[in-house]
Amino acid sequence: MNQLQHETSPYLLQHANNPVEWYPWKPIAFERARRENKPILVSIGYSACHWCHVMEHESFEDAETAAFMNAHFINIKVDREERPDVDQIYMEACQIMNGNGGWPLNCFLLPDGRPFFAGTYFPPHPAHNRPAWLQVLNNLYHAYRDRYADVVQQAEQLMENIASGNQVFRKTELLEQTDAVVFSPVLPQNICFGLQQRFDTTYGGFGGAPKFPGTMNLSFLLDYQHYTGEEAARDHVHFSLRKMIGGGIYDQLGGGFSRYTVDQAWLVPHFEKMLYDNALLLSVLAKAYRQEPQPLYAQTIAETLAFVAREMTSSEGGFYAALDADSEGEEGRFYVWSQAEIDQQLGPRSPLFCQVYGVSPAGNWEGHNILWRARELEEVAAEQGMDAATAQTQLADARGQLLKVRDQRIRPGLDDKHLLSWNALLISAYCHAYHALGEESYRQAAHRAVQFVQAKMTTPTGELWHTYKAGKAQYQGFLDDYADWIAALLDMYTVTFELTFIDQAVAFTEFVLANFLDESDNLFYFTSATQKDVPLRRKEMYDNAVPSGNATMALNLQQLAVLVGRSEWAELARAMLKPMTTSIERYPTAFGRWARAALYEAYPTREVVIIGEQAVRMALELQKKHYPNTVFMAHSQGDVAGYPLLAGRPAQAETLIYVCQNFECQLPVSNIADARAYL
């Protein structure tokens, strides 16, 4: 019988009524496979995955297909967001076998968990140069039964290749280079040059279709420009952000970004909305605004956080994972319009709206209209004999009216689980948005989410759970959970200047060092040493949809080394970065978070310490502008033991700002303008 009905994952629950006898990823499934000597099918997806839904409907709901699967395989369903560790191993197997991968991911295993075959979507009948699903099942069943030795050999080869992937970053000519070469401005310069070769100068971003935002690379370019004045880097970031905000990837009515577009011009999104994408884009928008305070960025930040508060925030203060691409069985149906609908709803305001948002009777996607900023409002207003202020009011009213109409439609499915790493990314985004716009509700939302994680996703012994839903937290935290959580705690310190956040960041860092570090190469495993239910421990180095946990830990160690005087952590960050440098230079779009860590080593770090009654207020004021490689500390009394930057600096009659760089301090100043001059 199907074993998924007691799970909390929305993706697993979507399959709880399938005739397939699905198991969750638990020992009982492997025990049965060993007992009955059957191969295992692990089918991996996530709730917002369009083709996962298609394959479920075509194959997993089909009685004949399910009967064959139940008779000859032990079938396991995995939510890749709940178990990214499982997904990583079998996605690598798929990529080794096929040269690519995606979801749904269907991997066939020996009873001990070693993979021997992997693929993605298979149709119910041969099509698109793909065999039918039943053909795949039949061939693999007979291979396992009749050619078992060959199957085992294939599994052994796959496991060797997967395991060797963990070694690739040790084998680099960079180990022959000196620190003076590795940790110099030459490396960021080469990274920037490599990214420039991939600039899409027509539509922004990097490369062609499908088009992903590339937020980690945009963030690096903003930091790099600060030090070098590289106008091409700065201009491309702002050009890219404007193009995305004006495109179909951005929800022009409700705020928030879709995951990617299938075209190069940001017009046609894959309509799922992921928490992590919005968190990462919010952070880079806030950084861009702190560099160039453009009203468009402020509006987009406000609209996107309003979307998060309205649709992605739980009553407990945490954040949900995703909104599906589909509603009523159709991708994008919730978001698209016909011109007739818009004309009916807006009446005389429709011509203005349709011109600005590119609406036509024929539509721009499958006979429907995806809204995008096709023309500037001022230009359309002038053509229609309307002043800009009136046009702005009419357009805002029209957007509000259509949003109300859209809210009456059947909504896309909500994946209402909480994932710790994604929650941490959004906590950081709220902090960054607070620095940019000064909106107190953003700081309060971040603080409430921190309290939620502490109450619901932290064990009594101070460890982290990966996922939480319906009162149940489960699965040991992974490296990304700890790395992003430490980063969020450090960001919370910058909006509150409560030392407890640094103390917690230190404690979690010590836990990561004890439970995730591979001392043979100074890099971190994705899974804890205490986790035993996967066939091997992997290391994730690349930025994927979310930043590399190793790169984030390098940044955390760099900051904490300054904040609490742990020089050995600075040395560890350098040791992590050194073997990565050749890969970062060769494939810069895949290593944006690492590139920021390289920037930290290549250019001077600065410490800004403010002591006195006005310390917190002045620190918040200074942080309205973005200063990379800069650590801020503020305290009303000063001279606090355990914090080298505060020690020996007692409060004076007036609040003083100390700015130091490369272990050299300027004379303290007492006003913001003088401090900015040093920065």
XYZ file of C-alpha atoms in Angstrom:
679
model
C 0.000 0.000 0.000
C 1.002 3.614 -0.516
C 2.963 4.833 2.539
C 2.926 8.599 1.897
C -0.296 9.577 3.662
C 1.482 10.338 6.944
C 4.155 12.585 5.403
C 4.113 16.389 5.696
C 5.692 17.321 2.350
C 3.057 18.707 -0.048
C 4.891 17.000 -2.910
C 4.728 13.600 -1.240
C 1.110 14.146 -0.239
C 0.267 14.875 -3.887
C 1.258 11.245 -4.568
C -0.405 9.719 -1.504
C -3.399 8.486 -3.511
C -1.445 7.077 -6.454
C -1.927 3.350 -7.089
C 1.875 3.092 -6.930
C 2.953 1.693 -3.558
C 5.230 4.604 -2.745
C 7.505 4.643 0.294
C 9.189 7.736 1.696
C 13.002 7.661 1.952
C 13.148 5.505 5.073
C 14.946 2.281 6.101
C 11.805 0.152 5.721
C 11.928 0.533 1.930
C 15.548 -0.616 1.700
C 14.908 -3.485 4.100
C 12.093 -4.751 1.885
C 14.230 -4.395 -1.249
C 16.976 -6.511 0.333
C 14.500 -9.066 1.635
C 12.735 -9.476 -1.722
C 15.858 -8.832 -3.841
C 14.156 -6.153 -5.915
C 15.619 -3.036 -7.512
C 14.563 0.312 -6.095
C 13.056 3.180 -8.069
C 13.684 6.566 -6.470
C 11.514 9.218 -8.119
C 12.518 12.741 -7.099
C 10.689 16.016 -7.697
C 9.149 18.998 -5.983
C 5.690 20.452 -5.658
C 6.122 23.348 -8.098
C 7.581 21.148 -10.876
C 5.353 21.159 -13.975
C 6.764 18.007 -15.601
C 6.578 16.169 -12.284
C 2.825 16.736 -12.356
C 2.668 15.610 -15.987
C 4.469 12.332 -15.325
C 2.353 11.652 -12.260
C -0.845 12.040 -14.267
C 0.395 10.038 -17.259
C 2.124 7.178 -15.453
C 1.834 7.108 -11.671
C -1.960 7.432 -11.752
C -2.235 4.705 -14.405
C -3.337 1.340 -12.968
C -1.414 -0.833 -15.452
C 1.820 1.105 -14.977
C 1.434 1.109 -11.200
C 0.825 -2.654 -11.160
C 4.092 -3.287 -13.013
C 6.007 -0.929 -10.727
C 4.553 -2.545 -7.609
C 5.282 -6.068 -8.808
C 8.901 -5.578 -9.814
C 10.293 -2.577 -7.920
C 10.360 -1.003 -4.485
C 9.212 2.541 -5.186
C 10.398 5.556 -3.191
C 9.183 9.141 -3.596
C 11.511 11.978 -2.538
C 10.854 15.697 -2.227
C 14.173 17.160 -3.386
C 13.631 20.201 -1.173
C 13.263 18.007 1.908
C 16.187 15.767 0.988
C 18.654 17.749 -1.136
C 21.363 15.313 -0.051
C 19.556 12.421 -1.745
C 18.793 14.541 -4.794
C 22.439 15.593 -5.194
C 23.758 12.031 -5.298
C 21.264 10.735 -7.839
C 21.257 13.903 -9.933
C 25.002 13.450 -10.311
C 24.371 9.880 -11.471
C 21.896 11.193 -14.038
C 24.320 13.826 -15.297
C 27.143 11.288 -15.582
C 24.944 8.904 -17.575
C 23.155 11.436 -19.773
C 25.192 14.630 -19.785
C 22.279 16.534 -18.266
C 19.603 16.287 -15.620
C 16.402 17.771 -14.322
C 13.164 16.911 -12.621
C 11.344 14.628 -12.363
C 14.467 12.601 -11.648
C 13.976 8.833 -11.834
C 16.893 6.766 -10.576
C 17.119 2.982 -10.240
C 19.147 1.544 -7.371
C 20.480 -1.678 -5.999
C 18.927 -2.577 -2.630
C 21.942 -0.964 -0.903
C 21.224 2.416 -2.538
C 23.859 2.421 -5.287
C 22.431 3.739 -8.602
C 22.707 1.809 -11.871
C 20.419 3.842 -14.172
C 18.980 7.362 -14.129
C 16.810 9.556 -16.312
C 14.288 12.361 -16.081
C 10.833 12.551 -17.672
C 9.613 9.545 -19.638
C 6.307 9.711 -21.570
C 3.642 6.976 -21.497
C 4.332 6.276 -25.193
C 7.587 6.715 -27.140
C 7.966 10.387 -28.072
C 10.557 13.173 -28.334
C 13.329 10.570 -28.792
C 12.464 9.115 -25.393
C 11.275 5.571 -24.709
C 7.973 4.940 -22.966
C 8.076 4.660 -19.179
C 6.863 1.055 -19.249
C 9.608 0.201 -21.745
C 12.198 1.622 -19.364
C 10.728 -0.305 -16.449
C 10.557 -3.560 -18.393
C 14.124 -3.288 -19.700
C 15.562 -2.497 -16.275
C 13.572 -5.243 -14.558
C 14.928 -7.834 -17.004
C 18.454 -6.427 -16.754
C 18.350 -6.743 -12.964
C 16.933 -10.282 -13.174
C 18.997 -11.655 -16.057
C 22.237 -9.615 -16.081
C 22.727 -8.831 -12.408
C 26.538 -8.848 -12.592
C 26.450 -6.186 -15.324
C 24.046 -4.085 -13.261
C 26.325 -4.272 -10.216
C 29.339 -3.324 -12.329
C 27.435 -0.313 -13.694
C 26.531 0.736 -10.140
C 30.146 0.417 -9.007
C 31.369 2.570 -11.896
C 28.724 5.197 -11.222
C 29.595 5.347 -7.526
C 33.293 5.712 -8.350
C 32.502 8.615 -10.672
C 30.221 10.281 -8.129
C 32.800 9.902 -5.372
C 35.582 11.242 -7.610
C 33.539 14.390 -8.118
C 34.312 15.227 -4.505
C 38.029 15.202 -5.324
C 37.969 17.471 -8.367
C 38.683 20.649 -6.462
C 41.798 19.184 -4.873
C 43.376 18.479 -8.249
C 44.266 21.956 -9.435
C 47.390 23.633 -10.631
C 46.484 26.455 -8.294
C 48.063 24.539 -5.440
C 51.404 25.371 -7.069
C 50.756 29.116 -6.927
C 51.734 31.426 -4.125
C 49.321 33.254 -1.872
C 50.495 36.521 -3.407
C 49.079 35.395 -6.740
C 45.936 33.748 -5.411
C 44.874 36.505 -3.033
C 45.453 39.548 -5.215
C 43.197 41.865 -7.250
C 44.167 39.893 -10.360
C 41.709 37.128 -9.458
C 38.577 39.342 -9.147
C 39.682 41.142 -12.305
C 39.813 37.841 -14.193
C 36.442 36.793 -12.767
C 34.879 40.064 -13.897
C 36.402 39.660 -17.354
C 35.010 36.132 -17.582
C 31.540 37.335 -16.627
C 31.744 40.159 -19.163
C 32.261 37.593 -21.923
C 28.862 36.173 -20.972
C 26.958 39.469 -20.675
C 23.744 39.583 -22.675
C 23.997 43.202 -23.779
C 20.563 43.123 -25.418
C 18.384 41.825 -22.588
C 20.657 41.812 -19.549
C 21.760 38.890 -17.458
C 24.066 36.177 -18.718
C 23.792 33.956 -21.774
C 20.684 32.870 -23.635
C 17.551 30.841 -23.013
C 16.496 29.520 -20.598
C 17.314 32.664 -18.630
C 18.029 32.627 -14.891
C 18.608 35.788 -12.830
C 22.221 34.998 -11.866
C 21.900 36.919 -8.615
C 25.166 35.706 -7.053
C 27.093 37.038 -10.055
C 25.246 40.359 -10.018
C 26.039 40.722 -6.324
C 29.749 40.106 -6.960
C 29.822 42.674 -9.773
C 28.332 45.354 -7.509
C 31.009 44.694 -4.891
C 33.771 44.572 -7.498
C 32.671 47.886 -8.981
C 32.910 49.529 -5.565
C 36.658 48.900 -5.486
C 37.568 49.353 -9.127
C 35.065 51.846 -10.516
C 34.428 49.328 -13.305
C 31.551 51.066 -15.101
C 30.750 48.150 -17.402
C 30.161 45.900 -14.385
C 27.976 48.455 -12.618
C 26.007 49.345 -15.726
C 25.314 45.718 -16.611
C 23.936 44.974 -13.159
C 21.533 47.890 -13.262
C 20.585 47.179 -16.890
C 19.880 43.537 -15.996
C 17.753 44.430 -12.979
C 15.671 46.908 -14.975
C 15.109 44.334 -17.719
C 14.016 41.681 -15.218
C 11.708 44.065 -13.360
C 10.076 45.027 -16.642
C 9.789 41.466 -17.916
C 7.325 38.647 -17.523
C 9.626 37.028 -14.961
C 8.348 39.697 -12.556
C 4.686 39.575 -11.527
C 3.561 43.000 -12.722
C 0.392 42.913 -10.616
C 1.246 41.063 -7.435
C 5.002 41.425 -7.076
C 7.536 38.647 -6.781
C 9.709 36.852 -9.313
C 9.302 33.550 -11.100
C 12.202 31.124 -11.184
C 13.362 31.698 -14.780
C 12.144 32.425 -18.296
C 12.131 30.013 -21.196
C 13.136 32.811 -23.580
C 16.136 35.136 -23.635
C 14.152 38.359 -23.196
C 12.703 37.642 -19.710
C 9.169 37.505 -21.196
C 7.838 33.952 -20.735
C 8.419 32.652 -17.215
C 8.246 29.184 -15.839
C 5.535 30.446 -13.532
C 6.578 28.811 -10.260
C 7.626 31.260 -7.541
C 10.346 29.993 -5.228
C 11.161 31.549 -1.862
C 14.907 31.426 -2.464
C 14.750 33.250 -5.811
C 12.810 36.093 -4.285
C 15.133 36.240 -1.276
C 18.257 36.408 -3.437
C 16.781 38.974 -5.824
C 15.608 41.115 -2.911
C 19.132 41.126 -1.506
C 20.743 42.178 -4.779
C 18.040 44.817 -5.368
C 18.689 46.218 -1.894
C 22.428 46.303 -2.589
C 21.826 48.030 -5.928
C 19.519 50.571 -4.272
C 22.141 51.329 -1.617
C 24.543 52.059 -4.470
C 22.084 53.964 -6.697
C 18.770 54.750 -4.935
C 16.452 54.357 -7.922
C 12.688 54.560 -7.181
C 12.103 51.502 -9.387
C 14.187 49.370 -7.027
C 12.400 50.681 -3.952
C 9.020 49.943 -5.545
C 10.082 46.426 -6.557
C 11.464 45.641 -3.103
C 8.261 46.884 -1.472
C 5.996 44.990 -3.897
C 7.965 41.760 -3.579
C 8.025 41.863 0.213
C 4.295 42.623 0.169
C 3.872 39.469 -1.942
C 5.982 37.498 0.560
C 3.944 38.799 3.491
C 0.648 38.111 1.713
C 1.297 34.709 0.163
C 4.479 33.142 1.556
C 4.406 33.895 5.293
C 2.961 31.466 7.814
C 0.976 32.436 10.889
C 3.978 31.317 12.965
C 6.280 33.854 11.331
C 8.232 31.556 9.037
C 8.147 31.416 5.256
C 6.654 28.858 2.880
C 8.725 27.204 0.172
C 7.008 27.798 -3.171
C 3.976 28.539 -5.301
C 3.226 26.098 -8.110
C 3.416 27.016 -11.782
C 0.077 25.322 -12.492
C -3.508 26.013 -11.584
C -6.554 24.198 -12.927
C -4.115 21.846 -14.647
C -2.553 24.559 -16.810
C 0.806 26.238 -16.459
C 0.512 29.987 -15.886
C -3.284 30.113 -16.034
C -3.497 32.157 -12.824
C -1.268 34.919 -14.228
C -2.227 35.423 -17.898
C -4.970 37.533 -19.477
C -6.946 38.064 -22.646
C -7.400 41.621 -23.838
C -11.166 41.114 -23.679
C -10.933 40.389 -19.932
C -8.873 43.515 -19.348
C -11.162 45.684 -21.482
C -14.164 44.414 -19.527
C -12.577 45.125 -16.145
C -10.898 48.457 -16.873
C -13.205 50.125 -19.344
C -11.755 53.493 -20.433
C -8.508 52.834 -18.522
C -7.787 49.768 -20.652
C -5.965 51.453 -23.589
C -3.384 52.995 -21.269
C -2.834 49.721 -19.412
C -2.666 47.589 -22.558
C -0.133 49.867 -24.223
C 2.132 49.957 -21.176
C 1.936 46.202 -20.504
C 2.054 44.910 -24.073
C -1.482 43.490 -24.181
C -2.966 42.610 -27.575
C -5.911 40.577 -28.915
C -3.516 37.904 -30.227
C -1.543 37.710 -26.992
C 2.168 37.050 -26.618
C 2.044 33.469 -25.287
C -0.261 30.675 -26.439
C -3.038 33.129 -27.263
C -2.845 34.843 -23.868
C -1.016 37.886 -22.547
C 1.845 37.766 -20.080
C 2.089 41.249 -18.626
C 5.396 43.063 -19.137
C 6.517 46.675 -19.334
C 6.438 47.037 -23.104
C 6.558 50.841 -23.135
C 7.326 53.723 -20.811
C 4.275 55.197 -19.112
C 5.249 58.781 -19.952
C 5.444 57.979 -23.661
C 2.023 56.305 -23.731
C 0.471 59.093 -21.643
C 1.740 61.712 -24.079
C 0.245 59.809 -27.017
C -3.097 59.677 -25.233
C -3.036 63.355 -24.272
C -2.696 62.651 -20.559
C -0.342 64.229 -18.039
C 2.127 61.902 -16.327
C 0.629 62.215 -12.836
C -2.869 61.320 -14.035
C -1.506 58.403 -16.039
C 0.430 57.133 -13.020
C -2.717 57.212 -10.875
C -4.797 55.475 -13.532
C -2.185 52.775 -14.019
C -1.899 52.106 -10.281
C -5.692 51.910 -9.985
C -5.854 49.535 -12.949
C -3.198 47.254 -11.484
C -5.046 47.160 -8.173
C -8.339 46.373 -9.884
C -6.878 43.509 -11.924
C -5.110 42.107 -8.862
C -8.464 41.925 -7.064
C -9.971 40.144 -10.059
C -7.041 37.736 -10.246
C -7.371 36.925 -6.562
C -10.790 35.421 -7.316
C -9.257 32.817 -9.624
C -8.312 29.325 -8.502
C -4.852 29.767 -7.064
C -1.700 27.779 -7.822
C -0.783 25.170 -5.243
C 1.190 26.328 -2.224
C 4.090 24.283 -0.902
C 3.633 25.207 2.726
C 6.647 23.516 4.260
C 9.356 25.660 5.848
C 12.942 25.004 4.751
C 15.539 26.383 7.101
C 18.115 27.534 4.555
C 15.492 29.312 2.455
C 14.005 30.954 5.547
C 17.498 32.132 6.453
C 17.983 33.622 2.980
C 14.767 35.594 3.371
C 15.717 36.775 6.859
C 18.900 38.153 5.304
C 16.859 39.730 2.506
C 14.604 41.470 5.026
C 17.708 42.827 6.783
C 19.156 44.079 3.498
C 15.824 45.671 2.556
C 15.732 47.368 5.959
C 19.167 48.865 5.311
C 17.995 50.097 1.905
C 14.570 51.511 2.743
C 14.527 51.870 6.536
C 11.084 50.265 6.792
C 10.685 49.119 10.408
C 8.262 46.323 9.485
C 11.085 44.625 7.576
C 13.285 44.438 10.661
C 10.322 43.170 12.691
C 9.542 40.454 10.118
C 13.170 39.310 10.172
C 13.191 39.197 13.968
C 9.923 37.248 14.084
C 11.282 34.717 11.602
C 14.430 34.275 13.702
C 12.250 33.566 16.727
C 10.258 31.047 14.657
C 13.409 29.154 13.675
C 14.678 29.188 17.239
C 11.361 27.869 18.564
C 10.382 25.368 15.856
C 13.478 24.345 13.882
C 16.165 24.111 16.572
C 16.724 21.023 18.728
C 17.097 21.192 22.529
C 20.831 20.586 22.022
C 21.125 23.541 19.643
C 21.179 21.711 16.305
C 19.031 22.635 13.317
C 16.190 20.819 11.603
C 16.001 21.098 7.826
C 12.217 21.242 7.392
C 9.094 22.056 9.400
C 5.395 21.708 8.639
C 2.223 21.264 10.663
C 3.997 21.239 14.000
C 6.581 18.651 12.931
C 10.270 19.386 12.373
C 12.389 16.693 10.727
C 15.629 15.795 8.937
C 18.989 16.839 10.281
C 20.166 20.199 9.041
C 22.469 20.222 6.026
C 25.464 22.470 5.401
C 23.317 25.026 3.552
C 20.993 25.269 6.549
C 23.829 26.052 8.931
C 25.755 28.316 6.551
C 22.736 30.419 5.577
C 21.538 30.536 9.190
C 24.908 31.813 10.405
C 24.818 34.453 7.652
C 21.288 35.447 8.710
C 22.386 35.805 12.343
C 25.242 38.059 11.246
C 22.797 40.118 9.188
C 20.465 40.355 12.185
C 23.344 41.779 14.181
C 23.706 44.594 11.620
C 20.082 45.699 12.085
C 19.933 45.327 15.885
C 23.543 45.380 17.162
C 22.567 42.842 19.801
C 25.691 40.819 20.579
C 23.667 37.662 21.157
C 23.404 37.232 17.382
C 27.197 37.123 17.072
C 27.374 34.690 19.991
C 24.878 32.377 18.286
C 26.740 32.627 14.972
C 29.951 31.605 16.739
C 28.264 28.613 18.403
C 26.776 27.333 15.142
C 30.103 27.847 13.359
C 31.849 25.702 15.958
C 29.190 23.021 15.411
C 29.767 23.098 11.640
C 33.521 22.789 12.118
C 33.041 19.773 14.372
C 30.447 17.959 12.248
C 30.897 18.926 8.582
C 34.582 19.762 7.975
C 36.816 17.423 5.976
C 40.212 18.257 7.434
C 41.985 16.608 4.504
C 41.013 19.446 2.163
C 39.509 22.088 4.501
C 36.129 21.921 2.767
C 32.743 21.004 4.187
C 30.558 18.006 3.453
C 26.908 18.659 2.674
C 25.769 16.184 5.345
C 26.728 15.932 8.995
C 29.067 13.213 10.239
C 26.179 11.852 12.301
C 23.872 11.303 9.299
C 24.022 7.699 8.087
C 21.132 7.206 5.621
C 22.864 8.157 2.344
C 25.402 6.019 0.447
C 28.154 8.662 0.541
C 28.920 12.188 1.760
C 29.264 14.791 -0.978
C 30.579 18.324 -1.132
C 28.680 20.983 -3.039
C 30.982 23.642 -4.486
C 28.980 25.282 -7.241
C 26.279 27.862 -6.873
C 23.133 26.183 -8.101
C 19.722 27.764 -7.580
C 21.023 28.718 -4.128
C 24.548 29.727 -3.126
C 27.170 27.102 -2.376
C 27.167 26.264 1.318
C 30.953 26.033 1.255
C 31.271 29.508 -0.255
C 28.814 30.923 2.279
C 30.807 29.344 5.102
C 33.987 30.937 3.733
C 32.291 34.353 3.879
C 30.982 33.632 7.380
C 34.454 32.668 8.578
C 35.951 35.808 7.053
C 33.499 38.047 8.898
C 33.579 36.194 12.201
C 37.372 36.199 12.229
C 37.201 39.995 12.399
C 34.205 40.226 14.740
C 35.529 37.870 17.413
C 39.254 37.795 16.701
C 39.506 34.173 15.554
C 42.506 34.384 13.218
C 42.405 30.617 12.647
C 39.018 31.082 10.987
C 40.495 33.622 8.584
C 43.206 31.087 7.738
C 40.596 28.378 7.168
C 38.665 30.650 4.787
C 41.859 31.230 2.808
C 42.585 27.499 2.765
C 39.062 26.859 1.437
C 39.397 29.461 -1.286
C 42.854 28.559 -2.563
C 42.033 25.264 -4.367
C 38.847 26.777 -5.796
C 40.435 29.661 -7.649
C 41.118 28.023 -11.008
C 37.533 26.772 -11.183
C 36.205 30.224 -10.271
C 38.239 31.807 -13.071
C 37.241 29.222 -15.669
C 33.533 29.034 -14.812
C 32.701 32.357 -13.149
C 28.928 32.138 -13.603
C 28.877 29.003 -11.421
C 30.901 30.490 -8.564
C 29.453 33.923 -7.794
C 29.420 33.410 -4.021
C 33.026 32.163 -4.104
C 33.943 35.231 -6.147
C 32.773 37.434 -3.290
C 34.976 35.460 -0.902
C 37.891 36.043 -3.289
C 37.109 39.759 -3.277
C 37.301 39.743 0.510
C 40.887 38.478 0.331
C 41.981 40.664 -2.585
C 40.963 44.066 -1.232
C 41.310 45.683 2.199
C 38.825 44.832 4.904
C 37.508 47.642 7.044
C 36.154 47.750 10.559
C 33.741 50.475 11.600
C 33.254 50.596 15.363
C 30.886 53.107 16.947
C 30.844 53.647 20.699
C 28.456 55.857 22.618
C 24.852 56.750 23.233
C 24.085 57.291 19.517
C 26.065 54.276 18.322
C 23.219 52.161 16.936
C 21.482 55.085 15.244
C 24.720 56.181 13.568
C 25.607 52.638 12.500
C 22.214 52.206 10.857
C 22.615 55.551 9.108
C 26.040 54.602 7.754
C 24.714 51.284 6.450
C 22.177 53.002 4.210
C 25.032 52.854 1.720
C 26.621 49.524 0.873
C 30.272 49.044 1.770
C 31.673 45.618 0.802
C 34.351 43.947 2.926
C 33.250 46.089 5.863
C 32.325 44.952 9.366
C 30.206 47.236 11.576
C 30.003 47.067 15.360
C 28.083 49.448 17.600
C 27.715 49.582 21.375
C 26.470 52.217 23.795
C 29.048 51.473 26.525
C 32.004 49.931 24.700
C 34.934 48.067 26.224
C 33.170 44.671 26.061
C 35.302 41.624 26.856
C 35.437 38.914 24.202
C 35.015 41.296 21.277
C 38.388 42.693 20.175
C 36.854 45.578 18.231
C 34.981 46.780 21.332
C 37.670 46.061 23.919
C 39.643 49.052 25.153
C 37.203 51.532 23.663
C 35.003 52.806 26.499
C 32.248 55.310 25.810
C 33.243 58.980 25.838
C 31.182 62.117 26.312
C 30.223 62.048 22.638
C 29.624 59.110 20.342
C 32.777 58.268 18.388
C 33.236 56.395 15.107
C 36.461 54.428 14.639
C 37.333 53.433 11.058
C 40.191 50.971 10.575
C 41.637 49.325 7.469
C 44.354 46.688 7.193
C 45.056 46.932 10.922
C 45.529 50.712 10.738
C 43.001 53.039 12.376
C 42.102 56.606 11.549
C 41.515 59.144 14.268
C 37.972 58.721 15.623
C 35.319 61.075 14.282
C 31.967 62.096 15.675
C 29.791 62.613 12.604
C 28.518 60.543 9.693
C 30.011 62.702 6.936
C 33.556 62.376 8.265
C 33.152 58.619 8.654
C 31.904 58.282 5.066
C 34.998 60.144 3.881
C 37.133 57.323 5.295
C 34.955 54.691 3.621
